[in-house]
XYZ file of C-alpha atoms in Angstrom:
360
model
C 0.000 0.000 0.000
C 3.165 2.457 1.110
C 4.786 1.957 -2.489
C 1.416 2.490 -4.199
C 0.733 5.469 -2.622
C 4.236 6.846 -3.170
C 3.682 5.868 -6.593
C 0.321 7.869 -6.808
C 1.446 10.828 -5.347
C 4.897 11.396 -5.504
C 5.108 10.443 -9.653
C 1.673 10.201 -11.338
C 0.608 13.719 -9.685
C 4.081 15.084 -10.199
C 4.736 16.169 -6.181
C 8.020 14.727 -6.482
C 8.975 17.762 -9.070
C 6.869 20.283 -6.995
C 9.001 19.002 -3.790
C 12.674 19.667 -5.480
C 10.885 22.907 -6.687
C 10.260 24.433 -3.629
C 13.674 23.530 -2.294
C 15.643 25.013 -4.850
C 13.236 27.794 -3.981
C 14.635 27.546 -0.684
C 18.097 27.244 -1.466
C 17.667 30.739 -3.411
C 15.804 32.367 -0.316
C 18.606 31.445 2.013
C 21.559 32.795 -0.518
C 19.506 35.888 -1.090
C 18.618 36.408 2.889
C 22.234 35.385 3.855
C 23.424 38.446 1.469
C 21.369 40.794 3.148
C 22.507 40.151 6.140
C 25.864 42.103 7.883
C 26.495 46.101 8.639
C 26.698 48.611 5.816
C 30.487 48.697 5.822
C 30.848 45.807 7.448
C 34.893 44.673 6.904
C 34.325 40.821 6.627
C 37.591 39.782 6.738
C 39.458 41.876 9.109
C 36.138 40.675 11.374
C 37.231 36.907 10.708
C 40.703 37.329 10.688
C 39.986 38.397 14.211
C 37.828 36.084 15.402
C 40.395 33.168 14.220
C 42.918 33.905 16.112
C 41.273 34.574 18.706
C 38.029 32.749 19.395
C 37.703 30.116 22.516
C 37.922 30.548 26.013
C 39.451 34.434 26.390
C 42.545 33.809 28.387
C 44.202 36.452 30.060
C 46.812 36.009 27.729
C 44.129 36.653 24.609
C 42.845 40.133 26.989
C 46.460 41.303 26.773
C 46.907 40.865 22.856
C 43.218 42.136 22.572
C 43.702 45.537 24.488
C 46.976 46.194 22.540
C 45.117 45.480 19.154
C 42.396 47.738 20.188
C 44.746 50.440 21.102
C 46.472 50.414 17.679
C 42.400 50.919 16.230
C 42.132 54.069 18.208
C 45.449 55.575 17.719
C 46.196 53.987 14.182
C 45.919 57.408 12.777
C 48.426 59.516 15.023
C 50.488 56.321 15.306
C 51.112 56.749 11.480
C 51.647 60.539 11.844
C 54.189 59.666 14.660
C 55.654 57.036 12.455
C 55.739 59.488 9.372
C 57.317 61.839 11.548
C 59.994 59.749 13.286
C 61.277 58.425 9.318
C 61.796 62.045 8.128
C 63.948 63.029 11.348
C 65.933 59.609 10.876
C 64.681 58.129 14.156
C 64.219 55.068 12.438
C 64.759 53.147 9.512
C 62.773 52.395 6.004
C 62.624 49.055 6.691
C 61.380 49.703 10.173
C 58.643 52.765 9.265
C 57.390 50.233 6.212
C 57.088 47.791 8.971
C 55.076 49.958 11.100
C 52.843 51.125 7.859
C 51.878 47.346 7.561
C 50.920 46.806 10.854
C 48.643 49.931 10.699
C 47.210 49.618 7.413
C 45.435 46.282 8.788
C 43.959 48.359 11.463
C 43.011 51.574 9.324
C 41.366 49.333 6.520
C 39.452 47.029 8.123
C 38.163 49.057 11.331
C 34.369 48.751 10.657
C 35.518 44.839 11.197
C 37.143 45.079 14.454
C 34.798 47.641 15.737
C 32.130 44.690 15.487
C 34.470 42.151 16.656
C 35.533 44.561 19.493
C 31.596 44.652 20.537
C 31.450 40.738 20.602
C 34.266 40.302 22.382
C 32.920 42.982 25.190
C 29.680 40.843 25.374
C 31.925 37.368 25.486
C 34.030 38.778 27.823
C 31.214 39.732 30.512
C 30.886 36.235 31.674
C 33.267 33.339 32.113
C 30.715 31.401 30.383
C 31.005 32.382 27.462
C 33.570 32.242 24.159
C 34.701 34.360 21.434
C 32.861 33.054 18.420
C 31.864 34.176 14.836
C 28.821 35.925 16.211
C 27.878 37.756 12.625
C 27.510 33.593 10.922
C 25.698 32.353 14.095
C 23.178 35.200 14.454
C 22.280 34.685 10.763
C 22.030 31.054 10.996
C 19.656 31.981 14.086
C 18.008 34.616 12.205
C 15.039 33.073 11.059
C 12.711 33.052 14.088
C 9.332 32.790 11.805
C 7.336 29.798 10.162
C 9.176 28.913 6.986
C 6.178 29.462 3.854
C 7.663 27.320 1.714
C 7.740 24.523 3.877
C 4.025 25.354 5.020
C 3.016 25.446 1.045
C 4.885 21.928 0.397
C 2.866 20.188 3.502
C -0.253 21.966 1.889
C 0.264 20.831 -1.166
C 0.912 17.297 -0.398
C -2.074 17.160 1.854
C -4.743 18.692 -1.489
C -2.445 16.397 -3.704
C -2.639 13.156 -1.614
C -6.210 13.542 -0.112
C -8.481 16.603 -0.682
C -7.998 16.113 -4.355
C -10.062 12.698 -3.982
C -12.765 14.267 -2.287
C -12.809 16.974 -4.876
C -13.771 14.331 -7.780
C -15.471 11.789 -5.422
C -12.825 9.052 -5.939
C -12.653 8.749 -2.560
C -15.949 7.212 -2.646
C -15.307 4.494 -4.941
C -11.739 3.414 -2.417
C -13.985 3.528 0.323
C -15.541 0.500 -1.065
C -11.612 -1.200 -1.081
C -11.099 -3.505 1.909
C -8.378 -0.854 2.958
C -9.648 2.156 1.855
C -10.716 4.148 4.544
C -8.738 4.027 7.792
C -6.008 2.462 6.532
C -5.400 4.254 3.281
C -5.813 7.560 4.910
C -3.517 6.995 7.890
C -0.842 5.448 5.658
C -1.255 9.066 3.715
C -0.875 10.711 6.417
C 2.134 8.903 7.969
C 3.636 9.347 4.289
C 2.740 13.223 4.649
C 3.650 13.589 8.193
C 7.436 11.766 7.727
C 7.435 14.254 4.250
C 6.999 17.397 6.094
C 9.527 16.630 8.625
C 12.125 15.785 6.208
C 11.255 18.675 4.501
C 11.670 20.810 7.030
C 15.007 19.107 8.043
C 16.464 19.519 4.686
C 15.929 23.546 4.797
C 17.816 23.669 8.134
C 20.752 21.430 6.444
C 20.737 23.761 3.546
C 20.736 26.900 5.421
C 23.499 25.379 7.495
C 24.892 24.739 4.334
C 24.993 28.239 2.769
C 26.599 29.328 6.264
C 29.408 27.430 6.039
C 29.890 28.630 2.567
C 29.941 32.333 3.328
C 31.733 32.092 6.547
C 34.757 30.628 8.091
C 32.631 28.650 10.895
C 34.973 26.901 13.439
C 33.156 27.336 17.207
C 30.320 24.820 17.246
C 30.693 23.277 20.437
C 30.880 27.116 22.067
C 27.841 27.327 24.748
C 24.741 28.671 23.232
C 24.973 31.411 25.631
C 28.333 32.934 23.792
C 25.739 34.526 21.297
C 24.302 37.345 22.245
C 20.842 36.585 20.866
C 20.894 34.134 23.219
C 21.970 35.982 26.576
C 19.551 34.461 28.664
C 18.988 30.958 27.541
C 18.330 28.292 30.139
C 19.927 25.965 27.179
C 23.093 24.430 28.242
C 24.066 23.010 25.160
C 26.211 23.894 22.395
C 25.902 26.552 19.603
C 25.799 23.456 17.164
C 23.449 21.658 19.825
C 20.981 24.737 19.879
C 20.295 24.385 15.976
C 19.986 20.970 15.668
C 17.588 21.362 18.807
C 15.830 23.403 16.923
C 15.811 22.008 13.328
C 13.999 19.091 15.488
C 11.272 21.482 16.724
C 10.832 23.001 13.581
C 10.315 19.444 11.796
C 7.763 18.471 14.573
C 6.141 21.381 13.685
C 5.650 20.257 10.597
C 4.472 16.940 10.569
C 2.034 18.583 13.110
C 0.852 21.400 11.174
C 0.693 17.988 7.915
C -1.896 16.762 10.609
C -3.876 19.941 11.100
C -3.755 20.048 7.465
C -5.617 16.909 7.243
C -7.964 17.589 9.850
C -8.857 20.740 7.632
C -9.249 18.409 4.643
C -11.657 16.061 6.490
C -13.708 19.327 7.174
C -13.874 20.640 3.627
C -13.393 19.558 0.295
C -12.637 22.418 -1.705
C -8.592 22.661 -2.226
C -8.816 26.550 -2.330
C -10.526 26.476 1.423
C -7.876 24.185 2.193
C -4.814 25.899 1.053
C -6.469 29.611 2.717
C -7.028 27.860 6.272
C -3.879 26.480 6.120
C -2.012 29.456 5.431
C -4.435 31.560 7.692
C -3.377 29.201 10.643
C -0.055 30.629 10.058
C 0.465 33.716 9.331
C -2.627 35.029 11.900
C -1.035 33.955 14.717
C 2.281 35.239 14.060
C 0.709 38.797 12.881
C -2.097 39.172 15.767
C 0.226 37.561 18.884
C 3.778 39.227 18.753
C 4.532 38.343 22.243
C 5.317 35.533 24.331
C 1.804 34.272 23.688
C 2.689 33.114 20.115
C 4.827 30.014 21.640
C 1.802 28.927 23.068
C 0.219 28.647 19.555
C 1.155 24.838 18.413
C 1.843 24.244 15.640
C 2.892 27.645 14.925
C 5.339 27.743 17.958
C 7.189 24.825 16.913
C 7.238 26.256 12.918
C 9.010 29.210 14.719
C 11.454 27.247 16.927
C 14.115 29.380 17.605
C 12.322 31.444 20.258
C 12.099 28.599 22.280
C 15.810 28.990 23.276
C 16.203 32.743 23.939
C 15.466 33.097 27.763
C 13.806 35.477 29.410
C 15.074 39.534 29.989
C 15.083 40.082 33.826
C 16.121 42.959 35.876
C 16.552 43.622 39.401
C 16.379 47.182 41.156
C 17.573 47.767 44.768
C 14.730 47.544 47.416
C 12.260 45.853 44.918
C 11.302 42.936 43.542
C 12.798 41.562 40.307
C 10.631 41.816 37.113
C 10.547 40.448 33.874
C 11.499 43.098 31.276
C 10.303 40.882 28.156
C 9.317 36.991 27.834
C 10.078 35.214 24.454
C 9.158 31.851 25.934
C 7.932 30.768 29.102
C 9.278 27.675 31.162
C 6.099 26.125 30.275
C 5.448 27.062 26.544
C 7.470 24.355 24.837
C 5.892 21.292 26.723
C 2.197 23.089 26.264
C 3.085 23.284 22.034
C 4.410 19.686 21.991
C 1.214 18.204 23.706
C -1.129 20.516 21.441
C 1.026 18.999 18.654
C 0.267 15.376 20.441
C -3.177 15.699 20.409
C -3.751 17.123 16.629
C -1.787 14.501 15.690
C -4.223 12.252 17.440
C -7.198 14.025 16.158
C -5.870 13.749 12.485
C -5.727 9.642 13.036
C -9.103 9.438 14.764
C -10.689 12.004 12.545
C -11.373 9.516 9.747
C -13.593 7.018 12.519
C -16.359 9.392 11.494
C -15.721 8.423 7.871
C -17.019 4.650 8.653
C -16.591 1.533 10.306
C -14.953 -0.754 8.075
C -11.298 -0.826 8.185
């Protein structure tokens, strides 16, 4: 039944193409998104050349060489006036003021690069928990904290393709009369849709990973979560690595969840148009009408989002009073609260059909 169905709607109505369509879609979005990211300015190199040498654990050693490379960026210009200076009065040498020109120019020429790496340093530097890393390629990797729409269309699509298409032209009337076609031809669709959503969603985290790697010179994965700054108060102990993988697995629960909700909505109407607008609606309404902490309460959405998950919560404390939250991306309780509303659609979705018949 598996390969037949595969068969059915993977060749004969073409999803397989539509699939590999919408990820080279993705592959384009990420290249084009990745580009956009970065500071008007913004000295690449000098800013990895920096954080190269010096990324890790920040040693006192590493301080040292930091606060005399910083005090060549603020003084680069009168040092080469000094320097200009000293070589005309035959203080010394060409060899030695050419020297001295090299050393500065890497300072003058890539400052807007250091000046960033100087801020991420300050921030790693604030706690003993955390490391110098390539903060610019981690915060884009961790940029997208919103439902992917491609990945949303290609579960809606498979769900209209593999099962409110049938309804549409009343085909699923004459498979009811199968000995397998109602409960279990519609649970082994969605299974099928439910493991193809996932992967989906797996597969754009992999390639965004991929087009990270490819622009920068990533080295720090197993640096604590906590090293990047858009991620200052995580209660996540894991690694930077650890925290995208953690959530490229929330995000792909999120999809074989929303697959289910998907079918739900297909067991409620017929028409493919409804079903493609409630689909999408179930999206992008939360996300536009909840833009606080309430949104990770919102499953599937929550786990389509993922990445807020991890961020922590802003707290400060003032003398003589109580300590107050400042801002709340996720409560304590939101992610176990989104994985049992996932549970239970998931449930629905497979008990849905009962109401279709009795006969297996």
């Amino acid at each position: 039944m598996l390969k037949q169905e595969l068969k059915k709607v993977f060749i004969k109505r073409y999803y397989l193409l539509i699939f590999f369509a919408l990820l080279a879609a993705e592959l384009v979005l990420c290249v084009v998104q990745g580009g956009k990211e970065g500071l008007s300015g913004f000295d690449k190199e000098a800013y990895e050349r920096f954080v190269n040498i010096y990324a890790g654990q920040i040693t006192e050693e590493k301080a040292k060489q930091l606060e005399t490379s910083f005090m060549y960026l603020d003084n680069a210009d009168d040092l080469r006036l000094f320097g200009e200076a000293f070589y005309q009065s035959g203080d010394i040498t060409p060899e030695e003021f050419e020297q001295l020109q090299t050393e500065l120019e890497q300072y003058m020429s890539g400052r807007t690069g250091i000046n960033v790496f100087r801020e991420h340093y300050a921030y790693a530097s604030a706690s003993p928990a955390r490391e110098i890393v390539n903060s610019e390629a981690w915060t884009e990797l961790f940029s997208n904290d919103a439902a992917d729409l491609l990945c949303v269309f290609a579960v809606i699509v498979f769900t209209v393709s593999a099962f409110v298409a049938e309804n549409e032209t009343s085909f699923s009337l004459l498979r009811r009369t199968t000995p397998k076609g109602r409960k279990a031809l519609y649970r082994t669709d969605l299974k099928l849709g439910m493991v193809t959503a996932a992967g989906f969603s797996l597969i754009c985290s992999a390639l965004r990973l991929g087009v990270g790697l490819a622009k920068w010179s990533i080295r720090d994965f197993g640096a604590p979560l906590e090293s990047l700054e858009l991620f200052e108060n995580t209660s996540f102990g894991g690694s930077l690595l650890g925290g995208y993988i953690t959530i490229a697995i929330l995000k792909a629960l999120g999809a074989a969840a929303f697959c289910a909700f998907c079918f739900i909505l297909g067991n409620l109407f017929t028409s493919s148009v409804t079903v493609l607008l409630a689909g999408l609606l179930s999206v992008l309404l939360p996300q536009y009408v909840l833009r606080d902490a309430r949104i990770y309460y919102v499953s599937p959405v929550s786990l389509l989002r993922g990445t807020g998950f991890l961020y922590g919560n802003v707290v400060l404390e003032e003398a003589d009073a109580l300590p107050f939250t400042v801002s709340e991306t996720a409560g304590t309780l939101a992610l176990p609260i989104s994985l049992f509303i996932a549970a239970l659609i998931v449930l629905c979705a497979f008990l849905f059909v009962k109401k279709r018949g009795a006969t297996k």
